[in-house]
CSV table of C-alpha atoms in Angstrom, one decimal:
chain,number,residue,atom,x,y,z
Y,358,MET,CA,0.0,0.0,0.0
Y,359,THR,CA,1.1,3.6,-0.4
Y,360,ALA,CA,1.0,6.4,2.2
Y,361,GLY,CA,-2.4,8.1,2.5
Y,362,GLU,CA,-4.4,5.2,1.1
Y,363,PRO,CA,-7.2,3.8,3.4
Y,364,LEU,CA,-5.7,1.2,5.6
Y,365,SER,CA,-7.6,-1.6,7.2
Y,366,LEU,CA,-6.5,-4.9,8.8
Y,367,SER,CA,-8.6,-8.0,8.9
Y,368,VAL,CA,-7.9,-10.7,11.4
Y,369,ASP,CA,-9.3,-14.2,11.0
Y,370,LEU,CA,-9.3,-16.1,14.3
Y,371,GLY,CA,-11.6,-18.8,13.0
Y,372,SER,CA,-9.2,-20.3,10.5
Y,373,VAL,CA,-6.4,-21.5,12.8
Y,374,ASN,CA,-6.1,-23.9,15.7
Y,375,TYR,CA,-3.9,-21.9,18.0
Y,376,SER,CA,-2.3,-22.2,21.4
Y,377,CYS,CA,-4.0,-25.5,22.4
Y,378,ILE,CA,-7.3,-23.7,22.9
Y,379,TYR,CA,-9.5,-25.7,20.5
Y,380,SER,CA,-10.4,-29.3,21.4
Y,381,ARG,CA,-9.5,-32.2,19.2
Y,382,SER,CA,-12.1,-33.4,16.8
Y,383,GLY,CA,-14.8,-35.4,18.6
Y,384,ALA,CA,-13.3,-34.6,22.1
Y,385,ALA,CA,-14.9,-32.5,24.8
Y,386,PRO,CA,-14.1,-28.8,24.8
Y,387,ARG,CA,-10.9,-28.1,26.7
Y,388,GLN,CA,-10.4,-25.3,29.2
Y,389,ASN,CA,-8.3,-22.5,27.9
Y,390,PRO,CA,-5.0,-22.8,29.8
Y,391,LEU,CA,-4.1,-19.1,29.2
Y,392,ALA,CA,-7.0,-17.6,31.1
Y,393,GLU,CA,-7.6,-17.6,34.8
Y,394,ASN,CA,-11.2,-18.5,34.6
Y,395,ALA,CA,-12.8,-21.6,32.9
Y,396,LEU,CA,-13.2,-20.3,29.4
Y,397,TYR,CA,-14.5,-22.2,26.3
Y,398,PHE,CA,-15.0,-21.2,22.7
Y,399,PRO,CA,-17.2,-19.5,21.5
Y,400,PHE,CA,-17.0,-16.6,24.0
Y,401,ALA,CA,-17.6,-12.9,24.2
Y,402,GLY,CA,-14.5,-10.8,24.3
Y,403,THR,CA,-12.4,-8.0,22.9
Y,404,LEU,CA,-9.5,-8.1,20.5
Y,405,VAL,CA,-7.0,-5.3,20.9
Y,406,LEU,CA,-4.6,-4.1,18.2
Y,407,VAL,CA,-1.6,-1.9,18.7
Y,408,VAL,CA,0.4,-0.7,15.7
Y,409,THR,CA,3.9,0.6,16.3
Y,410,ASP,CA,6.6,2.0,14.0
Y,411,TYR,CA,10.0,0.5,13.5
Y,412,ASP,CA,11.3,2.2,16.6
Y,413,GLY,CA,8.5,1.0,18.8
Y,414,ARG,CA,6.5,4.2,18.9
Y,415,GLU,CA,2.7,3.6,19.0
Y,416,VAL,CA,1.0,4.7,15.8
Y,417,ALA,CA,-2.5,3.4,16.4
Y,418,ARG,CA,-4.6,1.5,18.9
Y,419,ARG,CA,-7.9,-0.1,18.1
Y,420,SER,CA,-10.2,-2.6,19.9
Y,421,VAL,CA,-13.2,-4.6,18.6
Y,422,GLY,CA,-15.6,-6.6,20.7
Y,423,GLY,CA,-17.4,-9.7,19.5
Y,424,THR,CA,-17.9,-13.4,19.8
Y,425,PHE,CA,-14.7,-15.3,19.2
Y,426,PRO,CA,-13.3,-17.0,17.2
Y,427,ASP,CA,-14.4,-14.6,14.4
Y,428,THR,CA,-13.1,-12.4,11.6
Y,429,VAL,CA,-12.8,-8.8,12.6
Y,430,THR,CA,-11.6,-5.7,10.7
Y,431,PHE,CA,-9.8,-2.8,12.2
Y,432,ASN,CA,-10.1,0.5,10.3
Y,433,LEU,CA,-6.9,2.4,10.8
Y,434,GLY,CA,-7.5,5.5,8.6
Y,435,PRO,CA,-5.0,6.8,6.1
Y,436,ALA,CA,-1.8,4.7,5.8
Y,437,PRO,CA,1.2,6.4,7.5
Y,438,ALA,CA,4.4,7.4,5.8
Y,439,SER,CA,6.5,4.8,4.1
Y,440,GLY,CA,8.2,2.4,6.4
Y,441,TYR,CA,7.8,-0.8,8.4
Y,442,TYR,CA,5.1,-1.2,11.0
Y,443,VAL,CA,4.5,-3.9,13.6
Y,444,THR,CA,1.1,-5.3,14.7
Y,445,HIS,CA,0.6,-6.5,18.3
Y,446,LEU,CA,-2.7,-8.4,19.0
Y,447,LYS,CA,-4.1,-9.4,22.4
Y,448,LEU,CA,-7.4,-11.2,23.0
Y,449,TYR,CA,-9.3,-10.6,26.2
Y,450,ASP,CA,-12.5,-12.2,27.6
Y,451,LYS,CA,-15.6,-10.3,28.7
Y,452,ASP,CA,-14.0,-9.6,32.1
Y,453,HIS,CA,-10.9,-8.2,30.4
Y,454,GLN,CA,-8.9,-11.2,31.5
Y,455,LEU,CA,-6.0,-11.9,29.1
Y,456,VAL,CA,-6.7,-15.0,26.9
Y,457,THR,CA,-3.7,-14.9,24.6
Y,458,VAL,CA,-1.0,-12.7,23.1
Y,459,TYR,CA,-0.3,-13.3,19.4
Y,460,PRO,CA,3.3,-13.1,18.0
Y,461,PRO,CA,4.0,-9.7,16.5
Y,462,ASP,CA,3.5,-9.4,12.8
Y,463,GLY,CA,4.0,-6.5,10.4
Y,464,PHE,CA,3.4,-4.7,7.2
Y,465,ASN,CA,5.1,-2.3,4.9
Y,466,VAL,CA,4.0,1.0,3.5
Y,467,ILE,CA,5.9,1.4,0.3
Y,468,GLY,CA,6.1,3.8,-2.6
Y,469,GLY,CA,4.0,1.6,-4.8
Y,470,THR,CA,3.7,-2.0,-6.1
Y,471,ALA,CA,3.7,-1.3,-9.8
Y,472,ALA,CA,7.5,-1.8,-10.0
Y,473,GLN,CA,7.1,-5.2,-8.3
Y,474,MET,CA,4.4,-6.3,-10.8
Y,475,ALA,CA,6.5,-5.1,-13.7
Y,476,ARG,CA,9.4,-7.2,-12.8
Y,477,LYS,CA,7.5,-10.3,-11.5
Y,478,LEU,CA,8.9,-12.6,-14.2
Y,479,GLU,CA,12.5,-11.8,-13.2
Y,480,LYS,CA,11.9,-11.4,-9.5
Y,481,LYS,CA,13.5,-14.3,-7.4
Y,482,MET,CA,11.1,-14.0,-4.5
Y,483,ALA,CA,8.1,-16.2,-4.2
Y,484,THR,CA,5.7,-17.7,-1.7
Y,485,THR,CA,4.9,-21.4,-1.5
Y,486,TYR,CA,1.7,-23.2,-0.8
Y,487,TYR,CA,0.0,-26.2,-2.5
Y,488,PHE,CA,-3.7,-26.2,-1.8
Y,489,MET,CA,-4.8,-22.7,-2.6
Y,490,ALA,CA,-8.1,-23.6,-4.3
Y,491,ASP,CA,-9.5,-25.1,-1.1
Y,492,ARG,CA,-12.6,-23.3,0.0
Y,493,GLU,CA,-11.7,-20.5,-2.4
Y,494,ARG,CA,-9.5,-18.9,0.2
Y,495,TYR,CA,-7.3,-17.6,-2.6
Y,496,LYS,CA,-9.8,-14.9,-3.2
Y,497,THR,CA,-9.9,-13.6,0.4
Y,498,LEU,CA,-6.6,-14.8,1.9
Y,499,PHE,CA,-3.7,-16.0,-0.3
Y,500,PHE,CA,-3.8,-13.7,-3.3
Y,501,PRO,CA,-4.6,-10.5,-1.3
Y,502,TYR,CA,-1.7,-11.5,1.0
Y,503,MET,CA,0.7,-12.0,-1.9
Y,504,LEU,CA,-0.2,-8.7,-3.6
Y,505,ARG,CA,0.0,-6.9,-0.3
Y,506,ILE,CA,3.6,-8.0,0.4
Y,507,GLY,CA,4.7,-7.5,-3.2
Y,508,ILE,CA,5.4,-11.1,-4.1
Y,509,PRO,CA,3.1,-12.1,-6.9
Y,510,ARG,CA,4.5,-15.6,-7.6
Y,511,ASN,CA,3.7,-18.8,-5.7
Y,512,VAL,CA,5.6,-22.1,-6.2
Y,513,GLY,CA,2.5,-24.3,-6.3
Y,514,GLY,CA,-1.2,-23.9,-7.0
Y,515,THR,CA,-3.6,-26.7,-6.1
Y,516,ASN,CA,-3.3,-30.4,-6.3
Y,517,GLY,CA,-5.9,-31.1,-9.0
Y,518,ARG,CA,-7.7,-29.7,-12.0
Y,519,ALA,CA,-9.2,-26.3,-11.2
Y,520,PRO,CA,-9.3,-24.1,-14.3
Y,521,ASP,CA,-11.4,-21.3,-12.7
Y,522,PHE,CA,-8.8,-21.0,-10.0
Y,523,TYR,CA,-5.8,-20.7,-12.4
Y,524,LYS,CA,-7.8,-18.3,-14.6
Y,525,TYR,CA,-8.6,-16.1,-11.6
Y,526,ALA,CA,-4.9,-16.0,-10.6
Y,527,ALA,CA,-3.9,-14.9,-14.1
Y,528,GLU,CA,-6.5,-12.2,-14.2
Y,529,HIS,CA,-5.2,-10.8,-11.0
Y,530,GLY,CA,-1.5,-10.9,-12.0
Y,531,ILE,CA,-0.6,-13.9,-9.9
Y,532,LEU,CA,2.0,-16.4,-11.2
Y,533,LEU,CA,1.4,-20.0,-10.2
Y,534,SER,CA,3.1,-23.4,-10.8
Y,535,ALA,CA,0.3,-25.7,-11.8
Y,536,ASP,CA,0.6,-28.8,-9.6
Y,537,MET,CA,0.1,-32.2,-11.3
Y,538,TRP,CA,0.6,-33.8,-7.9
Y,539,ASN,CA,0.8,-37.6,-8.2
Y,540,HIS,CA,-1.8,-37.9,-11.0
Y,541,ARG,CA,-0.6,-40.5,-13.5
Y,542,LYS,CA,-3.4,-41.2,-16.0
Y,543,PRO,CA,-2.4,-39.8,-19.4
Y,544,ASP,CA,-5.9,-38.5,-20.2
Y,545,TYR,CA,-6.0,-36.6,-16.9
Y,546,LEU,CA,-2.6,-35.1,-17.3
Y,547,ASP,CA,-3.4,-34.1,-20.9
Y,548,ALA,CA,-6.7,-32.4,-19.8
Y,549,TYR,CA,-5.0,-30.7,-16.9
Y,550,ALA,CA,-2.2,-29.2,-19.1
Y,551,ALA,CA,-4.7,-28.2,-21.8
Y,552,GLU,CA,-7.0,-26.2,-19.6
Y,553,THR,CA,-4.2,-24.7,-17.4
Y,554,ALA,CA,-1.4,-23.8,-19.8
Y,555,PRO,CA,-3.0,-20.5,-20.9
Y,556,TYR,CA,-2.8,-19.2,-17.3
Y,557,VAL,CA,0.6,-20.4,-15.8
Y,558,ASP,CA,4.3,-20.2,-16.7
Y,559,SER,CA,5.4,-23.3,-14.8
Y,560,PHE,CA,4.3,-26.8,-13.8
Y,561,LYS,CA,5.3,-29.0,-10.8
Y,562,SER,CA,4.3,-32.3,-9.3
Y,563,PHE,CA,4.3,-34.2,-6.0
Y,564,ASN,CA,5.7,-32.4,-3.0
Y,565,GLU,CA,9.0,-33.8,-1.6
Y,566,ILE,CA,8.6,-37.0,-3.6
Y,567,ASP,CA,12.0,-38.4,-2.7
Y,568,ILE,CA,11.1,-38.8,1.0
Y,569,ARG,CA,7.7,-40.3,0.3
Y,570,PRO,CA,8.1,-44.0,-0.4
Y,571,ASP,CA,4.4,-44.5,-0.2
Y,572,GLN,CA,3.9,-42.1,-3.2
Y,573,ARG,CA,7.1,-42.2,-5.3
Y,574,GLY,CA,6.9,-45.8,-6.5
Y,575,THR,CA,9.7,-47.4,-8.4
Y,576,PRO,CA,12.2,-45.2,-10.3
Y,577,GLU,CA,10.7,-46.6,-13.5
Y,578,SER,CA,7.2,-45.6,-12.6
Y,579,TRP,CA,8.3,-42.1,-11.6
Y,580,VAL,CA,10.3,-41.4,-14.7
Y,581,ASP,CA,7.4,-42.6,-16.8
Y,582,LYS,CA,5.1,-40.1,-15.0
Y,583,ALA,CA,7.7,-37.4,-15.7
Y,584,ARG,CA,7.7,-38.3,-19.4
Y,585,LEU,CA,3.9,-38.2,-19.6
Y,586,GLU,CA,3.8,-34.8,-17.8
Y,587,HIS,CA,6.5,-33.5,-20.2
Y,588,GLU,CA,4.6,-34.6,-23.3
Y,589,ALA,CA,1.3,-33.1,-22.1
Y,590,ILE,CA,2.9,-29.8,-21.0
Y,591,ARG,CA,4.9,-29.3,-24.2
Y,592,LYS,CA,1.9,-30.1,-26.3
Y,593,TYR,CA,0.1,-27.0,-24.9
Y,594,SER,CA,2.9,-24.8,-23.5
Y,595,PRO,CA,6.2,-25.2,-25.3
Y,596,LYS,CA,7.9,-22.5,-23.1
Y,597,ALA,CA,6.6,-23.3,-19.6
Y,598,ARG,CA,9.1,-24.3,-17.0
Y,599,ILE,CA,8.8,-27.9,-15.8
Y,600,LEU,CA,9.9,-28.4,-12.2
Y,601,GLY,CA,8.7,-32.0,-11.6
Y,602,GLY,CA,8.5,-33.4,-8.1
Y,603,SER,CA,10.4,-31.4,-5.4
Y,604,LEU,CA,13.3,-33.0,-3.6
Y,605,VAL,CA,14.5,-32.8,0.0
Y,606,ARG,CA,17.3,-35.3,0.5
Y,607,PRO,CA,18.0,-36.7,-2.9
Y,608,ALA,CA,21.4,-38.2,-1.9
Y,609,ALA,CA,20.0,-40.0,1.2
Y,610,ASP,CA,19.2,-43.2,-0.8
Y,611,GLU,CA,19.5,-44.6,-4.3
Y,612,TRP,CA,16.0,-43.7,-5.6
Y,613,PHE,CA,17.0,-40.4,-7.2
Y,614,ALA,CA,20.2,-41.9,-8.7
Y,615,GLU,CA,18.2,-44.7,-10.3
Y,616,CYS,CA,15.8,-42.1,-11.7
Y,617,LEU,CA,18.7,-40.2,-13.2
Y,618,LYS,CA,20.0,-43.4,-14.8
Y,619,LEU,CA,16.6,-43.7,-16.5
Y,620,GLY,CA,16.8,-40.2,-17.9
Y,621,LEU,CA,14.7,-38.2,-15.4
Y,622,ASP,CA,16.7,-35.0,-16.1
Y,623,LYS,CA,15.5,-35.0,-19.8
Y,624,TYR,CA,12.0,-34.2,-18.6
Y,625,TYR,CA,12.7,-31.3,-16.2
Y,626,ASP,CA,13.9,-27.7,-16.8
Y,627,VAL,CA,14.6,-26.9,-13.2
Y,628,TRP,CA,15.4,-28.8,-10.0
Y,629,ASP,CA,12.9,-28.0,-7.3
Y,630,VAL,CA,14.6,-28.5,-4.0
Y,631,HIS,CA,13.5,-27.8,-0.4
Y,632,CYS,CA,15.4,-26.9,2.8
Y,633,TYR,CA,15.0,-25.1,6.1
Y,634,PRO,CA,18.5,-23.9,7.1
Y,635,LYS,CA,19.5,-24.4,10.7
Y,636,SER,CA,22.3,-21.9,10.3
Y,637,PRO,CA,22.1,-18.6,8.5
Y,638,PRO,CA,23.7,-19.0,5.0
Y,639,VAL,CA,26.5,-16.9,3.6
Y,640,LEU,CA,26.9,-15.2,0.2
Y,641,GLU,CA,27.4,-17.7,-2.6
Y,642,GLY,CA,26.8,-20.5,-0.1
Y,643,SER,CA,24.0,-23.0,0.4
Y,644,LEU,CA,20.8,-23.2,2.3
Y,645,ALA,CA,21.2,-26.9,2.7
Y,646,ASN,CA,22.0,-28.5,6.1
Y,647,SER,CA,24.0,-31.4,4.7
Y,648,ASP,CA,25.5,-32.6,1.4
Y,649,ASN,CA,22.6,-35.0,1.0
Y,650,GLU,CA,20.0,-32.2,1.1
Y,651,SER,CA,18.6,-29.7,-1.4
Y,652,GLU,CA,20.8,-28.7,-4.3
Y,653,GLN,CA,23.9,-30.2,-2.7
Y,654,GLY,CA,22.2,-33.6,-2.7
Y,655,VAL,CA,21.4,-33.3,-6.5
Y,656,LEU,CA,25.0,-32.3,-7.3
Y,657,LYS,CA,26.4,-35.1,-5.1
Y,658,VAL,CA,24.3,-37.8,-6.9
Y,659,MET,CA,25.1,-36.4,-10.3
Y,660,LYS,CA,28.9,-36.3,-9.6
Y,661,LYS,CA,28.7,-39.9,-8.3
Y,662,LEU,CA,27.1,-40.9,-11.6
Y,663,GLY,CA,29.6,-38.9,-13.7
Y,664,MET,CA,27.0,-36.4,-14.8
Y,665,THR,CA,27.2,-32.7,-15.1
Y,666,ASN,CA,24.3,-30.6,-14.0
Y,667,THR,CA,23.1,-28.0,-16.5
Y,668,LYS,CA,19.8,-27.0,-14.8
Y,669,PRO,CA,19.1,-24.2,-12.4
Y,670,PHE,CA,17.5,-24.6,-9.0
Y,671,TRP,CA,14.3,-23.3,-7.5
Y,672,ILE,CA,14.4,-23.3,-3.7
Y,673,GLY,CA,10.7,-24.3,-3.9
Y,674,GLU,CA,10.0,-24.4,-0.2
Y,675,THR,CA,11.9,-22.8,2.6
Y,676,GLY,CA,11.6,-20.6,5.7
Y,677,ALA,CA,13.4,-19.6,8.8
Y,678,ARG,CA,11.9,-21.6,11.7
Y,679,CYS,CA,12.3,-19.9,15.0
Y,680,SER,CA,12.8,-23.2,16.7
Y,681,HIS,CA,16.2,-23.4,14.9
Y,682,GLY,CA,17.5,-20.3,16.5
Y,683,SER,CA,18.4,-19.3,20.1
Y,684,ASP,CA,16.4,-16.1,20.2
Y,685,ALA,CA,13.3,-17.0,18.1
Y,686,ARG,CA,11.9,-14.1,16.1
Y,687,ARG,CA,15.1,-12.1,16.0
Y,688,TRP,CA,17.0,-15.1,14.6
Y,689,GLN,CA,14.2,-15.6,12.1
Y,690,ALA,CA,14.4,-12.0,10.8
Y,691,ASP,CA,18.2,-12.2,10.6
Y,692,THR,CA,18.2,-15.6,8.8
Y,693,VAL,CA,15.5,-14.6,6.3
Y,694,ALA,CA,17.6,-11.6,5.2
Y,695,LYS,CA,20.6,-13.8,4.8
Y,696,MET,CA,18.6,-16.5,2.9
Y,697,VAL,CA,17.5,-13.8,0.4
Y,698,ALA,CA,21.0,-12.4,0.1
Y,699,CYS,CA,22.4,-15.9,-0.5
Y,700,THR,CA,19.8,-16.6,-3.2
Y,701,LEU,CA,20.6,-13.3,-4.9
Y,702,SER,CA,24.3,-14.1,-4.9
Y,703,ARG,CA,23.8,-17.5,-6.7
Y,704,PRO,CA,22.9,-17.2,-10.4
Y,705,ASP,CA,21.9,-20.9,-10.4
Y,706,PHE,CA,19.2,-20.1,-7.8
Y,707,GLU,CA,16.4,-18.8,-9.9
Y,708,LYS,CA,13.7,-18.6,-7.3
Y,709,ILE,CA,13.2,-18.9,-3.6
Y,710,GLY,CA,9.8,-19.7,-2.2
Y,711,PHE,CA,9.0,-18.9,1.4
Y,712,LEU,CA,6.3,-21.1,2.8
Y,713,ILE,CA,3.1,-19.1,3.5
Y,714,PRO,CA,2.5,-18.8,7.3
Y,715,TRP,CA,0.6,-21.7,8.7
Y,716,GLN,CA,0.3,-23.9,11.8
Y,717,TYR,CA,0.6,-27.6,12.1
Y,718,SER,CA,-0.8,-29.8,14.9
Y,719,ARG,CA,1.2,-31.7,17.4
Y,720,GLU,CA,-1.1,-33.7,19.8
Y,721,PHE,CA,-3.3,-31.0,21.4
Y,722,CYS,CA,-1.1,-28.1,20.5
Y,723,SER,CA,0.0,-26.1,17.4
Y,724,GLN,CA,3.5,-25.3,16.4
Y,725,ASN,CA,4.0,-21.6,15.8
Y,726,ASP,CA,7.6,-21.5,14.5
Y,727,ILE,CA,6.4,-21.4,10.9
Y,728,GLU,CA,3.3,-19.4,11.5
Y,729,ALA,CA,4.7,-15.9,12.1
Y,730,GLY,CA,7.8,-13.9,11.4
Y,731,HIS,CA,9.5,-16.0,8.8
Y,732,MET,CA,8.3,-14.2,5.7
Y,733,PRO,CA,10.3,-11.5,4.0
Y,734,ALA,CA,7.4,-9.2,4.0
């Protein structure tokens, strides 16, 4: 957004399972461990937002009452001057007892997004998510988020045929990688490519296939799938980038090597590799945690086979997880900056896709180390 434009912030507390407050499916409601009184959802309360500038000075304070969880909107008036701003959210019950404090988030007020859109094809930055068409949240959540932070490319799309979804993305200036997932029927792949090719500039397939023995099958079957995808995509989109299945630890076993022996590299234009660095990378270095992982794993296997790599890399999924650092959010922010700098210093790294913030369940709790603070926004 630009300075002076109307600024509002919508907060959806109904779409996440946070801080152990929700009960497991089918279980009795659980008492909220963060409030002093016995509190259950839904409940009447107040959500308080404080916005500060980069130096911690308060810029705005708003509160909205309602029944939670809910989606609420804070109207903040005209956007302030260009700069970075931090949002602080606290949820209280009807007696003004604190329920939970959310991790700080933020937004930028910039000079304009036209320049970002103009260079989107060359821009290395991307987001990553794979199920965007679910419940049409791309209209209200994903695409607005991407446009707001000035990153109009996502490595992924949705894991099945959804022509209206891909068309909508193209109409709104969003670049997606159509995801052929683990579909293997020739007619399905052909139809998918035909209806999607006009709206995307790249195609991918199953996520982290090398560490999924239940999905990858034999090297022969995977290379045959790659061939079918290649034929279908080239039939309708001769210039689209083909990423294939993403790789995490390709040198950890012999599966990827056997695929290369069968000619897998003939069917891909790019190696899509994933990593979550435990140490901040250096310029012209790597985001991998070991030589079995990410692009280092690909190069290790090819060297072992006497092959020379000629393809660039997309860091198709990554992020700075606060659990990897000793000081959480500060480590995250520092590591994200160094990850971006490392990618910019490597001409063979064409894209870097930061996983869109989300939570994942562990028993009764949710892990928040991916949810907030890891995006370069």
